[in-house]
Coordinates of C-alpha atoms (C1' of nucleotides) and ligand atoms in Angstrom, one line a residue:
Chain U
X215 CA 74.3 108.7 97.1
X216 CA 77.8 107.2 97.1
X217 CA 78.7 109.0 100.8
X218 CA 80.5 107.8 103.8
X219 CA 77.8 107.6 106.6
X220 CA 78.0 109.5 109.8
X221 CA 78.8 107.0 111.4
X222 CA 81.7 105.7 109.4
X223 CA 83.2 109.5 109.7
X224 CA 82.5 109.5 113.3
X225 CA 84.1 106.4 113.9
X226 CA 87.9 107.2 111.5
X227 CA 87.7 110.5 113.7
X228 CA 87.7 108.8 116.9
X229 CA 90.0 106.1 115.4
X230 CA 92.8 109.1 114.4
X231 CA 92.4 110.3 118.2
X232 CA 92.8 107.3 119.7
X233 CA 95.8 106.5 117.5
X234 CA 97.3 109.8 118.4
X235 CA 97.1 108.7 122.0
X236 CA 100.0 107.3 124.2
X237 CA 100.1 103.7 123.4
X238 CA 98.5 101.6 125.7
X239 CA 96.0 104.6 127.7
X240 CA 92.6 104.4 127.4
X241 CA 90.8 107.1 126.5
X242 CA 86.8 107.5 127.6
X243 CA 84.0 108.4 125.2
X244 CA 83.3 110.9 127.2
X245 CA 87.1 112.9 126.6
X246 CA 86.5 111.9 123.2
X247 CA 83.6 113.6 122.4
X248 CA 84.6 116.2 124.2
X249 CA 87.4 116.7 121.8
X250 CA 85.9 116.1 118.3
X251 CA 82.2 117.6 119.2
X252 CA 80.1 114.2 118.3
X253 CA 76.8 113.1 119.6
X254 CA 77.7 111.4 122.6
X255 CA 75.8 108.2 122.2
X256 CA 76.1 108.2 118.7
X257 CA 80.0 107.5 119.3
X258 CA 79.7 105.4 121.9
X259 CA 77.5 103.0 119.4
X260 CA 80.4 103.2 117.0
X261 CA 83.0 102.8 119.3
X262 CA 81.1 99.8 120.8
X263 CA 80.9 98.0 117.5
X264 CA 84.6 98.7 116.5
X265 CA 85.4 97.0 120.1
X266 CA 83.5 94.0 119.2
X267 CA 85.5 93.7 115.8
X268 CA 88.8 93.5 117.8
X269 CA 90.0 97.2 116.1
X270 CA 89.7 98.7 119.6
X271 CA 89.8 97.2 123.0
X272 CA 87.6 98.4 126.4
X273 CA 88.0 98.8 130.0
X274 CA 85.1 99.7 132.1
X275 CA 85.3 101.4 135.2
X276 CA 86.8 104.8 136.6
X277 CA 90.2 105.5 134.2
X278 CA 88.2 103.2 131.6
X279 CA 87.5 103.7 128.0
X280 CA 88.8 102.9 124.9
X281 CA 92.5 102.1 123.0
X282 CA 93.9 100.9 119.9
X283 CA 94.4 97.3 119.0
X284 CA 95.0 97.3 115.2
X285 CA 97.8 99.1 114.2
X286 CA 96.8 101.9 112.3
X287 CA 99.0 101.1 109.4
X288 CA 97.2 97.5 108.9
X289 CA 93.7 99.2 110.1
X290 CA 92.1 99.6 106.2
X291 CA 89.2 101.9 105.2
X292 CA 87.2 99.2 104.5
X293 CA 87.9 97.3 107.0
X294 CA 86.3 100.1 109.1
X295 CA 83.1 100.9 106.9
X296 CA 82.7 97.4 106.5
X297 CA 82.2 97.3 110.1
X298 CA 80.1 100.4 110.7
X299 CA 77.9 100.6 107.5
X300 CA 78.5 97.2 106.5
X301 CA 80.4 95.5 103.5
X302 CA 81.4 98.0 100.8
X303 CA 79.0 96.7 97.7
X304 CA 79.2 99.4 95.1
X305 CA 77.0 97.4 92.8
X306 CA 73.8 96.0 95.0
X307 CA 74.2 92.8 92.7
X308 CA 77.3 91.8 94.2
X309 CA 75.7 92.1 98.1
X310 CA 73.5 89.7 99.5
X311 CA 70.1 91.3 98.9
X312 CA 70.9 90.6 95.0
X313 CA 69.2 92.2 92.5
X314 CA 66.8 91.1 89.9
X315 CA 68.5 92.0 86.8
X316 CA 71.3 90.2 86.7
X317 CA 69.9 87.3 84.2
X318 CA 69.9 90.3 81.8
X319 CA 71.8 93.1 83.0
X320 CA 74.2 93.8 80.2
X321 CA 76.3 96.1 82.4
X322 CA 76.9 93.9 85.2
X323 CA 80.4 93.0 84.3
X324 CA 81.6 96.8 83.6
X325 CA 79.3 97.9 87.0
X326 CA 81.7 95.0 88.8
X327 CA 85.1 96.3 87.5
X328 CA 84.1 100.1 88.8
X329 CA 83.0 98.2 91.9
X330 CA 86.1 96.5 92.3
X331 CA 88.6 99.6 91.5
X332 CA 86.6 101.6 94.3
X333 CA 86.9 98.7 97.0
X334 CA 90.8 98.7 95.9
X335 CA 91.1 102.0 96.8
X336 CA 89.3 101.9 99.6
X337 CA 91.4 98.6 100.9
X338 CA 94.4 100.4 100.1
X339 CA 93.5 103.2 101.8
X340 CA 94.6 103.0 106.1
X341 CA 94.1 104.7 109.3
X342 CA 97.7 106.0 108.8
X343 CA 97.3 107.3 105.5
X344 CA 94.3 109.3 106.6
X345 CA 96.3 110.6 109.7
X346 CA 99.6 111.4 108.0
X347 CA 97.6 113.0 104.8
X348 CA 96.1 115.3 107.4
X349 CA 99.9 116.2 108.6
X350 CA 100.5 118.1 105.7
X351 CA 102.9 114.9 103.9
X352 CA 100.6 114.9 100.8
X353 CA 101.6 111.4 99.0
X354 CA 101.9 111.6 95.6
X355 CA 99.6 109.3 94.2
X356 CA 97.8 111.2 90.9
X357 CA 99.9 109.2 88.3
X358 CA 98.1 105.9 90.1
X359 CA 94.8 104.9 88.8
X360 CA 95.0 107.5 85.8
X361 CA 91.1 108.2 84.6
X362 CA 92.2 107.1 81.0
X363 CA 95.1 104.7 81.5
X364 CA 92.6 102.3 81.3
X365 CA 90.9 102.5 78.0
X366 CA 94.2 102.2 76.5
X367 CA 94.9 98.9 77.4
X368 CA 91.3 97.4 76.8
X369 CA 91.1 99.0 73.7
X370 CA 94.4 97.1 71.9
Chain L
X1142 CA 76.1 103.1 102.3
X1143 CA 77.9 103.7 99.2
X1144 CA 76.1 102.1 96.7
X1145 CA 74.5 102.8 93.3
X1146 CA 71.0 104.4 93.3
X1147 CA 68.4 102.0 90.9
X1148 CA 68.2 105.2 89.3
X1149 CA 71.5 105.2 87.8
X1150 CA 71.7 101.7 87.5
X1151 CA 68.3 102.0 85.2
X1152 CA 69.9 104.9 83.7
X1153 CA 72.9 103.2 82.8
X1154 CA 70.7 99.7 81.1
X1155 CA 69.0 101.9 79.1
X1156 CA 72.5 104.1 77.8
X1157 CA 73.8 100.7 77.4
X1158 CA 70.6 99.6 75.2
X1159 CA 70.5 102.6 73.1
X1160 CA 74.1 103.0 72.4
X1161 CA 73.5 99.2 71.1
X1162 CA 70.3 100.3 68.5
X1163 CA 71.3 101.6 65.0
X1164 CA 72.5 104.5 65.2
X1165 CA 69.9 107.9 64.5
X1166 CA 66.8 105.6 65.1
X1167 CA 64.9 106.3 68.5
X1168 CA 63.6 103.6 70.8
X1169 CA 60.5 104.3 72.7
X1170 CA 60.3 103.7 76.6
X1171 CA 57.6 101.1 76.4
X1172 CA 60.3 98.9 74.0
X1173 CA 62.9 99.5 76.3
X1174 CA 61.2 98.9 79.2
X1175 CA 59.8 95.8 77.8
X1176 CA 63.0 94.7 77.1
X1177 CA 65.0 95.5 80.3
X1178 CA 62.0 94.6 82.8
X1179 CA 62.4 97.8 85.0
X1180 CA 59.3 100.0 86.4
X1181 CA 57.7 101.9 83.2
X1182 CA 57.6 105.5 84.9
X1183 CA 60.5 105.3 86.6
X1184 CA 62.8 104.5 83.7
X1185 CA 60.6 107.6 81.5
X1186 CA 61.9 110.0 84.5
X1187 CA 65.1 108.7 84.0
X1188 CA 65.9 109.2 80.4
X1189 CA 63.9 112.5 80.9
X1190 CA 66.6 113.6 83.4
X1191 CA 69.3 112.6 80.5
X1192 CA 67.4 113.8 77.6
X1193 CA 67.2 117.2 79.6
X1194 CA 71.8 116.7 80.0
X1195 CA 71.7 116.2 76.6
X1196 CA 73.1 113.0 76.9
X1197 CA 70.2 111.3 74.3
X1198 CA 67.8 113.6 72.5
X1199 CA 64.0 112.4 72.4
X1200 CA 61.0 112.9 69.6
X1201 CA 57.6 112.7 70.5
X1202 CA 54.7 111.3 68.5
X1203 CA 54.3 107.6 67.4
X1204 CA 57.6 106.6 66.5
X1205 CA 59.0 108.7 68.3
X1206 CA 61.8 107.9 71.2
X1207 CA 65.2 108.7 72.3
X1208 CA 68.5 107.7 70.8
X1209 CA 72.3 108.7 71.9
X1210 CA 73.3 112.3 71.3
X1211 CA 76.9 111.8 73.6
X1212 CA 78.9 109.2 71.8
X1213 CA 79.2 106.4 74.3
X1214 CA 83.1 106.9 74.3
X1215 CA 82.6 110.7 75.7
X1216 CA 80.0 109.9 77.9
X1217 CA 81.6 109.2 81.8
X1218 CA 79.9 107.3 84.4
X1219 CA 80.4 110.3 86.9
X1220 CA 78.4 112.3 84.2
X1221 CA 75.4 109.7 84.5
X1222 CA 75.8 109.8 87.9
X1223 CA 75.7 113.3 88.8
X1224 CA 72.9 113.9 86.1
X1225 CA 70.5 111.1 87.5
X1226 CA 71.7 111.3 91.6
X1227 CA 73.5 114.4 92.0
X1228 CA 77.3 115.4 91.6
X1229 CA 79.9 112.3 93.6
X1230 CA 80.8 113.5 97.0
X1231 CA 82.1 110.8 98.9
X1232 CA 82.6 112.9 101.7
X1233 CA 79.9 115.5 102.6
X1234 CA 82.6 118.3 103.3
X1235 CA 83.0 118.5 99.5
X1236 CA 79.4 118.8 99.1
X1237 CA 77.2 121.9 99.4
X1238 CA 75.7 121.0 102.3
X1239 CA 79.1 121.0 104.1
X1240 CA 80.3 119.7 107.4
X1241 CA 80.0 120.8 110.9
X1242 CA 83.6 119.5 111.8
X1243 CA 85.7 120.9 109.0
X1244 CA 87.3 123.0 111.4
X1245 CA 88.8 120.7 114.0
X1246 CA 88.2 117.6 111.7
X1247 CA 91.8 115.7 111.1
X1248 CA 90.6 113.2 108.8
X1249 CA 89.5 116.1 106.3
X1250 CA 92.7 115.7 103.9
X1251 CA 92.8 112.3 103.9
X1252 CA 89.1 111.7 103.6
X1253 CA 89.1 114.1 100.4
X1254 CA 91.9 112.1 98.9
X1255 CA 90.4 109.0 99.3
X1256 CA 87.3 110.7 97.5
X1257 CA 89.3 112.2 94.7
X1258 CA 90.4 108.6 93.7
X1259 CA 87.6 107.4 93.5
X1260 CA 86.1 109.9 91.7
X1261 CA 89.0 109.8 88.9
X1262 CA 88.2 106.0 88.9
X1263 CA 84.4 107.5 87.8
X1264 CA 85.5 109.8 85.7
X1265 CA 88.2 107.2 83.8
X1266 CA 85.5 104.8 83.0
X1267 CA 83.0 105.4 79.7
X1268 CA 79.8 103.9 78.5
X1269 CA 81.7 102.3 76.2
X1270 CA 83.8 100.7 78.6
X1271 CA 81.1 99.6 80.9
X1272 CA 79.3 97.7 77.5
X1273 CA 82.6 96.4 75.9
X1274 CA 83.1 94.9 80.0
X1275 CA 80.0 92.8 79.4
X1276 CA 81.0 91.7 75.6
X1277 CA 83.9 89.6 77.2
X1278 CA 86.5 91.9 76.4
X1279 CA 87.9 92.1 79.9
X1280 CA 90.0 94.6 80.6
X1281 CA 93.8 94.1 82.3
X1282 CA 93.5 96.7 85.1
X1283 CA 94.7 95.1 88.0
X1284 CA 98.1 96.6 88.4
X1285 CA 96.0 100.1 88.2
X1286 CA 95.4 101.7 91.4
X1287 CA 97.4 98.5 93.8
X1288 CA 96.0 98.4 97.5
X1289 CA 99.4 99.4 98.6
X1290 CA 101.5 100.9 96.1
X1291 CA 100.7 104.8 97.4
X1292 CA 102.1 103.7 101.0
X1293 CA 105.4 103.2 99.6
X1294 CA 105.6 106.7 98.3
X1295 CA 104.1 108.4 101.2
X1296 CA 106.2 106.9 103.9
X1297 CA 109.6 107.5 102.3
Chain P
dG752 C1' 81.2 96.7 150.3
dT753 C1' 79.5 100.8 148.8
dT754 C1' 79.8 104.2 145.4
dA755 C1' 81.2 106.6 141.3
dT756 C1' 82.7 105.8 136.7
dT757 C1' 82.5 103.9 132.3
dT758 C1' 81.4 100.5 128.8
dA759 C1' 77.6 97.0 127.1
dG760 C1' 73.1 96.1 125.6
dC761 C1' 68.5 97.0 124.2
dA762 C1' 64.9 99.5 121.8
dC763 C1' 63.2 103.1 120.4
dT764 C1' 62.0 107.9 117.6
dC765 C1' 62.8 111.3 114.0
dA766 C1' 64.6 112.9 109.5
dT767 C1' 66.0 112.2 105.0
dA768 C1' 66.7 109.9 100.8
dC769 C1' 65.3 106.3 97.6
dA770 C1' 61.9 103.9 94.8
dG771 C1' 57.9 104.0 92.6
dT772 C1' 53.2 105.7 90.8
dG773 C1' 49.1 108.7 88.8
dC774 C1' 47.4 112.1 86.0
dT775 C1' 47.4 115.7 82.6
dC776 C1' 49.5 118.4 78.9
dT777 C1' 51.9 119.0 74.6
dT778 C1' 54.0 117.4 70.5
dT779 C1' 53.9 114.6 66.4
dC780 C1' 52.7 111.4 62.8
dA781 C1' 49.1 108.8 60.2
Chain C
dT1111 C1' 41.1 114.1 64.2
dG1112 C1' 43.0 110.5 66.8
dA1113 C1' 46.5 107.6 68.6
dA1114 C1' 51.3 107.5 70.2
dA1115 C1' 55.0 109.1 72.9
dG1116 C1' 57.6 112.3 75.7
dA1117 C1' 57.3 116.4 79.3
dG1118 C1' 55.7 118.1 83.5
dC1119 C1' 53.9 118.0 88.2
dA1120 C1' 53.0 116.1 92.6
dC1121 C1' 52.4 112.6 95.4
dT1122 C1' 52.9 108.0 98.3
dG1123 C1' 55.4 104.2 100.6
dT1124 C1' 59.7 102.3 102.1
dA1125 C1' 64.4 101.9 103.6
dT1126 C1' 68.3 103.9 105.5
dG1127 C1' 70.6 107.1 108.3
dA1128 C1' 71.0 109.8 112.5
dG1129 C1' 70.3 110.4 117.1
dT1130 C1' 68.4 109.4 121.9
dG1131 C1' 67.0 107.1 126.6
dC1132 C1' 67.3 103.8 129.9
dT1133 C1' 69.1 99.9 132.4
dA1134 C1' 72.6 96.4 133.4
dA1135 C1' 77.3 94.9 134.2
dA1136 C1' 82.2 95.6 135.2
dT1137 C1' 85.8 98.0 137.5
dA1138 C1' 88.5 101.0 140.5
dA1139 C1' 88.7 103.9 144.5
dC1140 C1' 87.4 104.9 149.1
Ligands
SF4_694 S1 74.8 95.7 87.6 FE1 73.0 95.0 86.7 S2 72.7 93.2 87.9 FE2 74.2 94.2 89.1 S3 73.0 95.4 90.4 FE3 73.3 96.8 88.7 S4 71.5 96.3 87.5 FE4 71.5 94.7 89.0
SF4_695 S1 86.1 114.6 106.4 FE1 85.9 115.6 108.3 S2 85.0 117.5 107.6 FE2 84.9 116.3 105.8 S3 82.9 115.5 106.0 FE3 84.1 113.9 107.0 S4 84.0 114.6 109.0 FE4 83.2 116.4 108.0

DNA sequence: GTTATTTAGCACTCATACAGTGCTCTTTCA
DNA sequence: TGAAAGAGCACTGTATGAGTGCTAAATAAC
């Protein structure tokens, strides 16, 4: 359906919290979903897998939970759906599972330049562009990727 | 998990296969489908869904078929998506069913930012351009829509 | 060192969307 | 009149997404 799972949304929520934080506090799941209103275990899942891929860190214990370890301006959007919904593959031929088509697809070139336009967008897309678009500094990005720049070029 | 339905992906062969036949002459399902290998019913309720957008026009009776009615230069991959999967809503808060954190949610501006991108990059690209992709004409479009180009703007 | 707190790990269940199919009806041409 | 082809309807199976329960291990405080 070409939508950001639950989990991915859960997990850039808690991200943005945790990078609003004082640096170096951790924060528990349990203040954290008392803040954003999540399914408790449902976070703590996402939070867990985001701690095994080194973009937060743990400590158990009383005053435990979770911090930061990527800086949110080199923390990418795919970096995170990548790890929470898996590898970003617009076009399934381009994932692992393959697809059986491609000895005679005739748009499987065309399907892999969309594919590859969204995963730019989404790479160039960070924790700290997500925050600060939220903080009312709308960027001004509409002249980028123009919906018929494009054709113009391919066409000469 | 952010991928193409087989629907559209079908949807889009077939497009691709029509807008290749002469033009005014209509192509049956069972030569299309014996051509592109896809599942025979599926690929009828597919070009149904189309035929209904007016995107190709059908005739019944022997000989009969569908052919293009949109040229393929008018005719927008969002278009084929949201005719055979439902309108692009990378995040769900644009969506009609809506979100149950859009009040408190801080990633909401950014999220729908990230979603309006790529949705341009749907909207900027054309059957034709999908089909002329796979006819070696390859497209310069790299220094459309650069990873990091939006960050300099923001920032400043 | 016992206890309370908090993450880690494991293994489920339930809901929804995707993929695919069967059968009948209507239209159209030979 | 009969064969060909799309239109309509309703259904089944599968995969993914969403969410939960319980137990173990680590850590800090007492
Ligand atoms: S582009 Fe063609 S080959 Fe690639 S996944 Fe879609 S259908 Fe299969
Ligand atoms: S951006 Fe925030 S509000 Fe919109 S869907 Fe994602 S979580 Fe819900």
């Amino acid at each position: 359906m070409l939508r950001l799972t639950k989990r991915s949304e859960y997990g850039l929520m808690a991200l943005a919290f945790l990078a609003a934080q004082e640096p170096g506090v951790y924060t528990s799941v349990r203040e954290i979903v008392s803040r954003l209103g999540t399914p408790r275990r449902l976070l703590a899942e996402v939070l867990k897998a985001l701690s095994q891929a080194k973009v937060v860190e743990a400590t158990r214990g009383p005053g435990g939970g979770y911090r930061m370890r990527t800086p949110a301006e080199e923390l990418s959007l795919s970096r995170v759906i990548a790890i929470l919904e898996g590898p970003v593959n617009v076009a399934r031929c381009a994932s692992e599972d393959g697809c059986d088509f491609q000895e005679i697809c005739t748009i499987q070139e065309g399907i892999a330049q969309v594919a590859d336009r969204i995963k730019r967008v989404l790479d160039g897309y960070t924790l700290a562009d997500i925050v600060r678009a939220g903080s009312g500094a709308a960027p001004v990005l509409d002249q980028l990727s123009d919906p018929a720049s494009h054709q113009d070029r391919s066409v000469a």
